[in-house]
Amino acid sequence: MKFLVTGGAGFIGSNLVRHLLEAGHAVVNVDKLTYAGNEESLRDLGAHHSAGYHFVRADICDAEAMRQTFALHKPEAVLHLAAESHVDRSIEGPGEFIQTNVTGTFQLLQATLGYWRGMEDSARQQFRFVHVSTDEVFGSLGLTDAAFNERTPYNPHSPYSASKAASDHLARAWMDTYGLPVIVTNCSNNYGPYQFPEKLVPVVILKALRGESIPVYGKGENIRDWLYVHDHARALLMAAERGRPGETYCIGGNNERQNIDLVHLLCGIMDDLSPRPEGRLHSDLITFVKDRPGHDLRYAINATSAQRELGWTPLEDPRSGFRKTVRWYLDNRAWWEHILSGNYRLERIGLDNNPNARVAS
Ligand code: DAU
């Protein structure tokens, strides 16, 4: 199949593009290349994929660019991942999140609809628009609540999750109103290669590697359900191939951990793979800092429906997944050094604005 992937230079997007090409599909990757989109993440695709791979630098908000991209490349399905995705950034500046996640999704839906309506009957029936979203739209779970599933009501708390919730509703409305064959997926926290160093896992690895304080928000008691990004990429392809239009699929790693436990796990892997001088422990770098405003306590996904309908289940063993991830950052210094030497600074994550910071005892 020929897929149009939006946001294919981002973390999940670049892993997905690689998965699609390896599975023998063709990809048109539409990415604006914001700070988190990185062509370096796609550099290894190699010549043998080049016939089936096209990169289009464009903003999904640009209606004419989207119209032209559809007309030129004639995709058979859309996998829509382009989004502003970092909760802390959305708290500092929500405008971009409304623009890309809400207006951008609207423009993309309109462009897709125009193209889809012009397709031949059989191609139109096969066509799918997979809208890739997050479990954060469901809000926060208590410690004893059942995990989120496809029927959990929406209750977003951050500007980021509210903008993603809005985009989910738009995507479903384009199905209900215009018949566009939309599938929505809501995933839990992803980790793995090529994750931009502003999210917890790469922050911990790179801070540890540089011997800098590792910032843990609040008491580190928040719980996330960690999904290896390759498992997520498999799920998205399965959703496009086997998912039913109008359906939602929750995709999770079945791998809940308190932040502080995950940080200790990563520090332990670092002790093993990249020991500090004089036998000091990486966990000595852990520093509890001021909490994120409106910090959701717990996310967890019940992926039974994806299992039953798509035949998907996460395959990566979490311990090997986290180890592989640390290994990847150790082996791919050039990738993250390039990011840190540009206009992005790891220092913005951490202690600068946290007068309440205290080092773990
Ligand atoms: O659940 C899916 C969501 O997971 C995605 O929709 C988001 O795009 C993605 O960013 C992620 O959201 P989180 O806010 O959970 O991810 P983040 O890596 O920013 O934080 C994970 C947890 O770790 C969260 O409880 C906040 C905490 N944290 C984060 C950072 C960056 C820290 O304690 N210290 C940190 O330095």
Coordinates of C-alpha atoms and ligand atoms in Angstrom, one line a residue:
M1 CA 0.0 0.0 0.0
K2 CA 1.0 3.6 -0.3
F3 CA 0.7 5.5 3.0
L4 CA 0.7 9.2 3.6
V5 CA 2.3 9.6 7.0
T6 CA 2.1 13.0 8.7
G7 CA 4.8 13.8 11.3
G8 CA 7.0 11.0 9.9
A9 CA 10.2 12.8 11.0
G10 CA 9.1 12.7 14.7
F11 CA 9.8 10.0 17.2
I12 CA 6.8 7.7 16.6
G13 CA 6.6 8.8 13.0
S14 CA 10.1 7.9 12.1
N15 CA 9.8 4.5 13.7
L16 CA 6.6 4.0 11.9
V17 CA 8.0 5.0 8.5
R18 CA 10.8 2.5 8.9
H19 CA 8.3 -0.2 9.9
L20 CA 6.1 0.5 6.9
L21 CA 9.1 0.4 4.4
E22 CA 10.4 -2.8 6.0
A23 CA 7.0 -4.3 5.5
G24 CA 7.2 -3.5 1.8
H25 CA 4.9 -0.5 1.7
A26 CA 5.4 2.9 0.0
V27 CA 5.5 6.0 2.2
V28 CA 4.9 9.7 1.5
N29 CA 6.2 11.4 4.6
V30 CA 4.7 14.9 5.2
D31 CA 6.6 16.8 8.0
K32 CA 7.0 20.5 8.7
L33 CA 10.4 19.7 10.5
T34 CA 9.7 21.7 13.7
Y35 CA 12.1 21.4 16.6
A36 CA 11.0 17.8 17.2
G37 CA 11.0 16.7 13.6
N38 CA 14.4 15.5 12.5
E39 CA 15.5 14.3 9.1
E40 CA 18.5 12.7 10.8
S41 CA 16.0 10.2 12.2
L42 CA 15.4 9.0 8.7
R43 CA 18.9 9.1 7.3
D44 CA 19.5 5.4 7.7
L45 CA 16.6 4.5 5.4
G46 CA 19.1 3.8 2.6
A47 CA 19.0 3.6 -1.1
H48 CA 17.0 0.4 -1.3
H49 CA 14.0 2.1 0.2
S50 CA 14.3 5.2 -1.9
A51 CA 11.9 4.1 -4.7
G52 CA 9.1 3.7 -2.2
Y53 CA 9.9 6.8 0.0
H54 CA 9.1 10.4 -0.6
F55 CA 9.6 13.3 1.8
V56 CA 7.4 16.4 1.5
R57 CA 8.4 19.3 3.8
A58 CA 5.0 20.9 4.5
D59 CA 2.7 22.1 7.3
I60 CA -0.6 20.2 7.6
C61 CA -2.2 23.6 8.2
D62 CA -1.3 24.5 4.6
A63 CA -4.5 23.5 2.7
E64 CA -3.0 24.0 -0.7
A65 CA 0.2 22.0 0.1
M66 CA -1.9 19.2 1.4
R67 CA -4.2 19.2 -1.7
Q68 CA -1.2 19.1 -4.0
T69 CA 0.4 16.3 -2.0
F70 CA -2.7 14.1 -2.3
A71 CA -3.1 14.9 -6.0
L72 CA 0.6 14.1 -6.8
H73 CA 1.1 11.0 -4.6
K74 CA -2.4 9.4 -4.5
P75 CA -2.0 7.6 -1.2
E76 CA -4.3 4.6 -0.3
A77 CA -4.4 5.5 3.4
V78 CA -3.4 8.3 5.8
L79 CA -1.6 7.7 9.1
H80 CA -1.9 11.1 10.9
L81 CA 0.7 11.6 13.6
A82 CA 1.8 15.2 13.1
A83 CA 1.2 17.0 16.4
E84 CA 2.8 19.1 19.1
S85 CA 3.2 16.5 21.8
H86 CA 5.0 17.7 24.9
V87 CA 2.8 18.4 27.9
D88 CA 5.3 20.8 29.6
R89 CA 5.6 22.9 26.4
S90 CA 1.8 23.1 26.1
I91 CA 1.6 24.6 29.6
E92 CA 4.3 27.2 28.7
G93 CA 2.7 28.0 25.3
P94 CA -0.6 26.4 24.2
G95 CA -1.0 28.4 21.0
E96 CA 1.1 26.1 18.8
F97 CA -0.9 23.1 20.1
I98 CA -4.2 24.6 19.0
Q99 CA -2.7 25.5 15.7
T100 CA -1.1 22.2 14.7
N101 CA -3.3 19.7 16.6
V102 CA -6.7 21.3 16.1
T103 CA -6.5 23.5 13.0
G104 CA -3.9 21.2 11.3
T105 CA -6.1 18.2 11.8
F106 CA -9.1 20.1 10.4
Q107 CA -7.1 21.1 7.3
L108 CA -5.8 17.6 6.8
L109 CA -9.3 16.1 7.2
Q110 CA -10.6 18.6 4.6
A111 CA -7.8 17.8 2.1
T112 CA -8.3 14.1 2.7
L113 CA -12.0 14.4 2.2
G114 CA -11.6 16.2 -1.1
Y115 CA -9.2 13.6 -2.4
W116 CA -11.2 10.7 -1.1
R117 CA -14.4 11.9 -2.8
G118 CA -12.6 11.9 -6.1
M119 CA -11.3 8.3 -5.8
E120 CA -12.7 5.4 -7.8
D121 CA -15.4 3.4 -5.9
S122 CA -13.3 0.4 -4.9
A123 CA -10.3 2.5 -3.9
R124 CA -12.6 4.8 -1.9
Q125 CA -14.0 1.8 0.0
Q126 CA -10.5 0.5 0.9
F127 CA -9.2 3.9 2.0
R128 CA -8.5 4.6 5.7
F129 CA -7.7 7.7 7.7
V130 CA -6.0 6.6 10.9
H131 CA -5.9 9.4 13.5
V132 CA -3.2 8.7 16.0
S133 CA -4.0 10.0 19.5
T134 CA -3.1 9.6 23.1
D135 CA -4.5 8.1 26.3
E136 CA -4.2 11.5 27.9
V137 CA -7.5 12.5 26.4
F138 CA -9.2 10.3 29.0
G139 CA -7.7 12.3 32.0
S140 CA -6.3 10.6 35.0
L141 CA -6.9 7.3 36.8
G142 CA -7.0 6.7 40.5
L143 CA -4.7 3.9 41.8
T144 CA -7.5 1.3 41.9
D145 CA -9.4 2.4 38.8
A146 CA -9.8 0.0 35.9
A147 CA -7.5 0.9 32.9
F148 CA -8.8 3.2 30.1
N149 CA -10.6 1.5 27.2
E150 CA -12.4 2.6 24.1
R151 CA -15.6 3.5 26.1
T152 CA -13.8 5.7 28.7
P153 CA -15.3 9.2 28.6
Y154 CA -13.0 12.1 27.6
N155 CA -11.7 14.3 30.4
P156 CA -8.5 16.0 29.3
H157 CA -6.5 18.3 31.7
S158 CA -3.6 19.9 29.9
P159 CA -3.6 22.2 26.9
Y160 CA -1.9 19.3 25.0
S161 CA -4.5 16.6 25.9
A162 CA -7.4 19.1 25.3
S163 CA -6.0 19.8 21.8
K164 CA -5.7 16.1 21.1
A165 CA -9.2 15.5 22.4
A166 CA -10.5 18.2 20.0
S167 CA -8.7 16.6 17.1
D168 CA -10.2 13.1 18.0
H169 CA -13.7 14.6 17.9
L170 CA -13.0 16.3 14.6
A171 CA -11.8 13.1 13.0
R172 CA -14.8 11.2 14.2
A173 CA -17.1 14.0 13.1
W174 CA -15.7 13.7 9.5
M175 CA -16.7 10.1 9.5
D176 CA -20.1 10.6 11.0
T177 CA -20.9 13.6 8.8
Y178 CA -19.1 13.0 5.6
G179 CA -18.5 9.3 5.6
L180 CA -14.7 9.5 5.6
P181 CA -13.4 6.1 6.8
V182 CA -11.7 7.2 10.1
I183 CA -10.1 5.0 12.7
V184 CA -8.8 6.5 15.9
T185 CA -6.1 5.0 18.1
N186 CA -5.2 6.2 21.6
C187 CA -1.8 5.1 22.8
S188 CA 0.1 5.1 26.1
N189 CA 3.6 6.5 26.7
N190 CA 6.0 5.4 24.0
Y191 CA 9.7 4.8 24.5
G192 CA 12.5 3.6 22.2
P193 CA 15.0 4.9 19.7
Y194 CA 14.8 8.5 18.3
Q195 CA 12.8 10.0 21.1
F196 CA 13.4 13.7 21.4
P197 CA 15.3 14.5 24.6
E198 CA 12.5 16.4 26.4
K199 CA 10.5 13.3 27.4
L200 CA 11.2 11.3 30.6
V201 CA 13.2 8.3 29.2
P202 CA 15.7 10.2 27.1
V203 CA 16.0 13.0 29.7
V204 CA 17.0 10.4 32.3
I205 CA 19.5 8.6 29.9
L206 CA 21.2 11.8 28.7
K207 CA 21.3 13.5 32.1
A208 CA 22.8 10.4 33.6
L209 CA 25.3 10.1 30.8
R210 CA 26.4 13.7 31.4
G211 CA 26.5 13.3 35.1
E212 CA 23.8 16.0 35.6
S213 CA 20.9 16.0 38.0
I214 CA 18.0 13.8 36.9
P215 CA 14.8 15.8 37.5
V216 CA 11.8 13.8 38.9
Y217 CA 8.6 15.8 39.2
G218 CA 6.9 15.8 42.6
K219 CA 7.6 12.6 44.5
G220 CA 7.9 10.5 41.3
E221 CA 4.7 8.7 42.3
N222 CA 2.9 9.2 38.9
I223 CA 2.3 6.1 36.9
R224 CA 2.6 5.6 33.2
D225 CA 2.0 2.5 31.0
W226 CA 5.2 2.2 28.8
L227 CA 4.9 1.0 25.2
Y228 CA 7.9 0.1 23.1
V229 CA 7.6 2.3 19.9
H230 CA 8.1 -0.6 17.5
D231 CA 5.1 -2.3 19.1
H232 CA 3.1 0.9 18.5
A233 CA 4.2 1.0 14.9
R234 CA 3.0 -2.6 14.4
A235 CA -0.3 -1.6 15.9
L236 CA -0.8 1.3 13.6
L237 CA -0.1 -0.7 10.5
M238 CA -2.6 -3.4 11.7
A239 CA -5.2 -0.7 12.5
A240 CA -4.8 0.6 8.9
E241 CA -5.0 -2.9 7.4
R242 CA -7.6 -4.6 9.6
G243 CA -9.3 -1.8 11.6
R244 CA -13.0 -1.1 11.2
P245 CA -13.9 2.5 10.1
G246 CA -15.6 4.3 13.0
E247 CA -13.7 2.2 15.6
T248 CA -11.3 3.3 18.3
Y249 CA -8.4 1.1 19.4
C250 CA -6.5 1.7 22.7
I251 CA -2.9 0.7 22.3
G252 CA -0.8 0.2 25.5
G253 CA 2.2 -1.7 26.7
N254 CA 0.6 -3.5 29.7
N255 CA 3.6 -2.1 31.5
E256 CA 2.7 0.2 34.3
R257 CA 5.4 1.8 36.4
Q258 CA 5.8 4.6 38.9
N259 CA 8.1 7.2 37.5
I260 CA 10.6 6.8 40.3
D261 CA 10.8 3.1 39.7
L262 CA 11.4 3.6 36.0
V263 CA 14.1 6.2 36.7
H264 CA 15.8 3.7 39.1
L265 CA 15.6 1.0 36.4
L266 CA 17.2 3.2 33.8
C267 CA 19.9 4.3 36.2
G268 CA 20.6 0.7 37.0
I269 CA 21.0 -0.1 33.2
M270 CA 23.3 2.9 32.9
D271 CA 25.4 1.6 35.8
D272 CA 25.8 -1.6 33.9
L273 CA 26.4 -0.2 30.4
S274 CA 28.1 3.0 31.1
P275 CA 29.5 3.1 34.7
R276 CA 30.3 6.4 36.4
P277 CA 33.8 7.0 37.6
E278 CA 34.8 5.7 41.1
G279 CA 31.8 3.3 41.3
R280 CA 29.3 6.1 41.9
L281 CA 25.7 5.3 41.1
H282 CA 23.6 7.1 38.5
S283 CA 20.7 7.1 41.0
D284 CA 22.7 9.5 43.2
L285 CA 21.9 12.1 40.5
I286 CA 18.1 11.8 41.1
T287 CA 16.7 15.2 42.1
F288 CA 13.0 15.7 43.1
V289 CA 11.8 19.0 41.5
K290 CA 8.6 21.1 41.5
D291 CA 5.7 19.1 40.2
R292 CA 4.0 19.7 36.8
P293 CA 0.8 21.7 37.2
G294 CA -2.3 19.5 36.8
H295 CA 0.0 16.4 36.7
D296 CA -2.2 13.4 35.9
L297 CA -1.6 10.7 38.5
R298 CA -1.9 7.5 36.4
Y299 CA -2.5 6.3 32.8
A300 CA -3.0 2.7 31.9
I301 CA -4.5 1.1 28.8
N302 CA -6.7 -2.0 28.4
A303 CA -5.8 -3.1 24.9
T304 CA -8.2 -6.1 24.8
S305 CA -10.1 -4.7 21.8
A306 CA -6.9 -4.2 19.7
Q307 CA -5.9 -7.7 20.7
R308 CA -9.3 -9.2 19.7
E309 CA -10.0 -7.2 16.5
L310 CA -6.5 -6.5 15.1
G311 CA -4.7 -9.5 16.5
W312 CA -2.2 -7.1 18.1
T313 CA -0.3 -7.6 21.3
P314 CA 2.9 -5.9 22.6
L315 CA 5.8 -8.2 21.9
E316 CA 8.7 -6.3 23.5
D317 CA 9.7 -7.5 27.0
P318 CA 10.0 -4.2 29.0
R319 CA 13.3 -5.0 30.6
S320 CA 14.9 -5.7 27.2
G321 CA 13.0 -2.8 25.7
F322 CA 14.5 -0.3 28.2
R323 CA 17.9 -1.8 27.9
K324 CA 17.8 -1.6 24.1
T325 CA 16.7 2.0 24.4
V326 CA 19.6 2.9 26.6
R327 CA 22.0 1.0 24.3
W328 CA 20.6 3.0 21.3
Y329 CA 21.3 6.4 23.0
L330 CA 24.8 5.2 23.9
D331 CA 25.5 4.0 20.3
N332 CA 23.9 7.0 18.6
R333 CA 25.7 9.9 20.2
A334 CA 25.8 11.8 16.9
W335 CA 22.0 11.9 16.7
W336 CA 21.4 13.5 20.1
E337 CA 24.6 15.6 20.1
H338 CA 23.4 17.2 16.9
I339 CA 20.1 18.1 18.6
L340 CA 21.8 19.4 21.8
S341 CA 24.3 21.4 19.7
G342 CA 21.5 23.2 17.8
N343 CA 19.0 25.5 19.3
Y344 CA 17.6 22.9 21.7
R345 CA 19.2 22.8 25.2
L346 CA 18.8 19.9 27.6
E347 CA 19.3 22.5 30.3
R348 CA 15.8 23.8 29.7
I349 CA 14.7 20.5 31.3
G350 CA 15.6 20.5 34.9
L351 CA 16.4 22.7 37.6
D352 CA 16.6 26.2 36.2
N353 CA 13.1 27.1 37.1
N354 CA 12.8 24.8 40.1
P355 CA 13.8 26.6 43.3
N356 CA 12.2 23.7 45.2
A357 CA 14.7 21.2 43.8
R358 CA 16.1 18.9 46.3
V359 CA 18.6 16.1 45.7
A360 CA 17.6 12.6 46.6
S361 CA 19.0 11.5 49.9
Ligands
DAU1 O1 0.4 8.9 27.5 C1 0.8 9.3 26.2 C2 1.5 10.6 26.3 O2 2.8 10.3 26.9 C3 1.7 11.2 24.9 O3 0.5 11.6 24.4 C4 2.6 12.5 25.1 O4 2.8 13.1 23.8 C5 3.9 12.1 25.7 O5 4.7 13.2 25.9 C6 3.7 11.4 27.0 O6 3.1 12.3 28.0 P1 3.8 12.4 29.5 O7 3.5 13.8 30.0 O8 3.3 11.3 30.3 O9 5.3 12.2 29.1 P2 6.7 12.8 29.7 O10 7.8 11.9 29.2 O11 6.7 14.2 29.5 O12 6.5 12.5 31.2 C7 6.4 11.1 31.7 C8 6.2 11.2 33.2 O13 7.5 11.6 33.8 C9 5.2 12.3 33.7 O14 4.6 11.8 34.8 C10 6.1 13.5 34.0 C11 7.4 12.9 34.5 N1 8.6 13.6 34.2 C12 8.8 14.0 32.9 C13 10.0 14.7 32.6 C14 10.2 15.2 31.2 C15 9.5 13.8 35.2 O15 9.4 13.4 36.4 N2 10.7 14.5 34.9 C16 10.9 14.9 33.6 O16 12.0 15.5 33.4

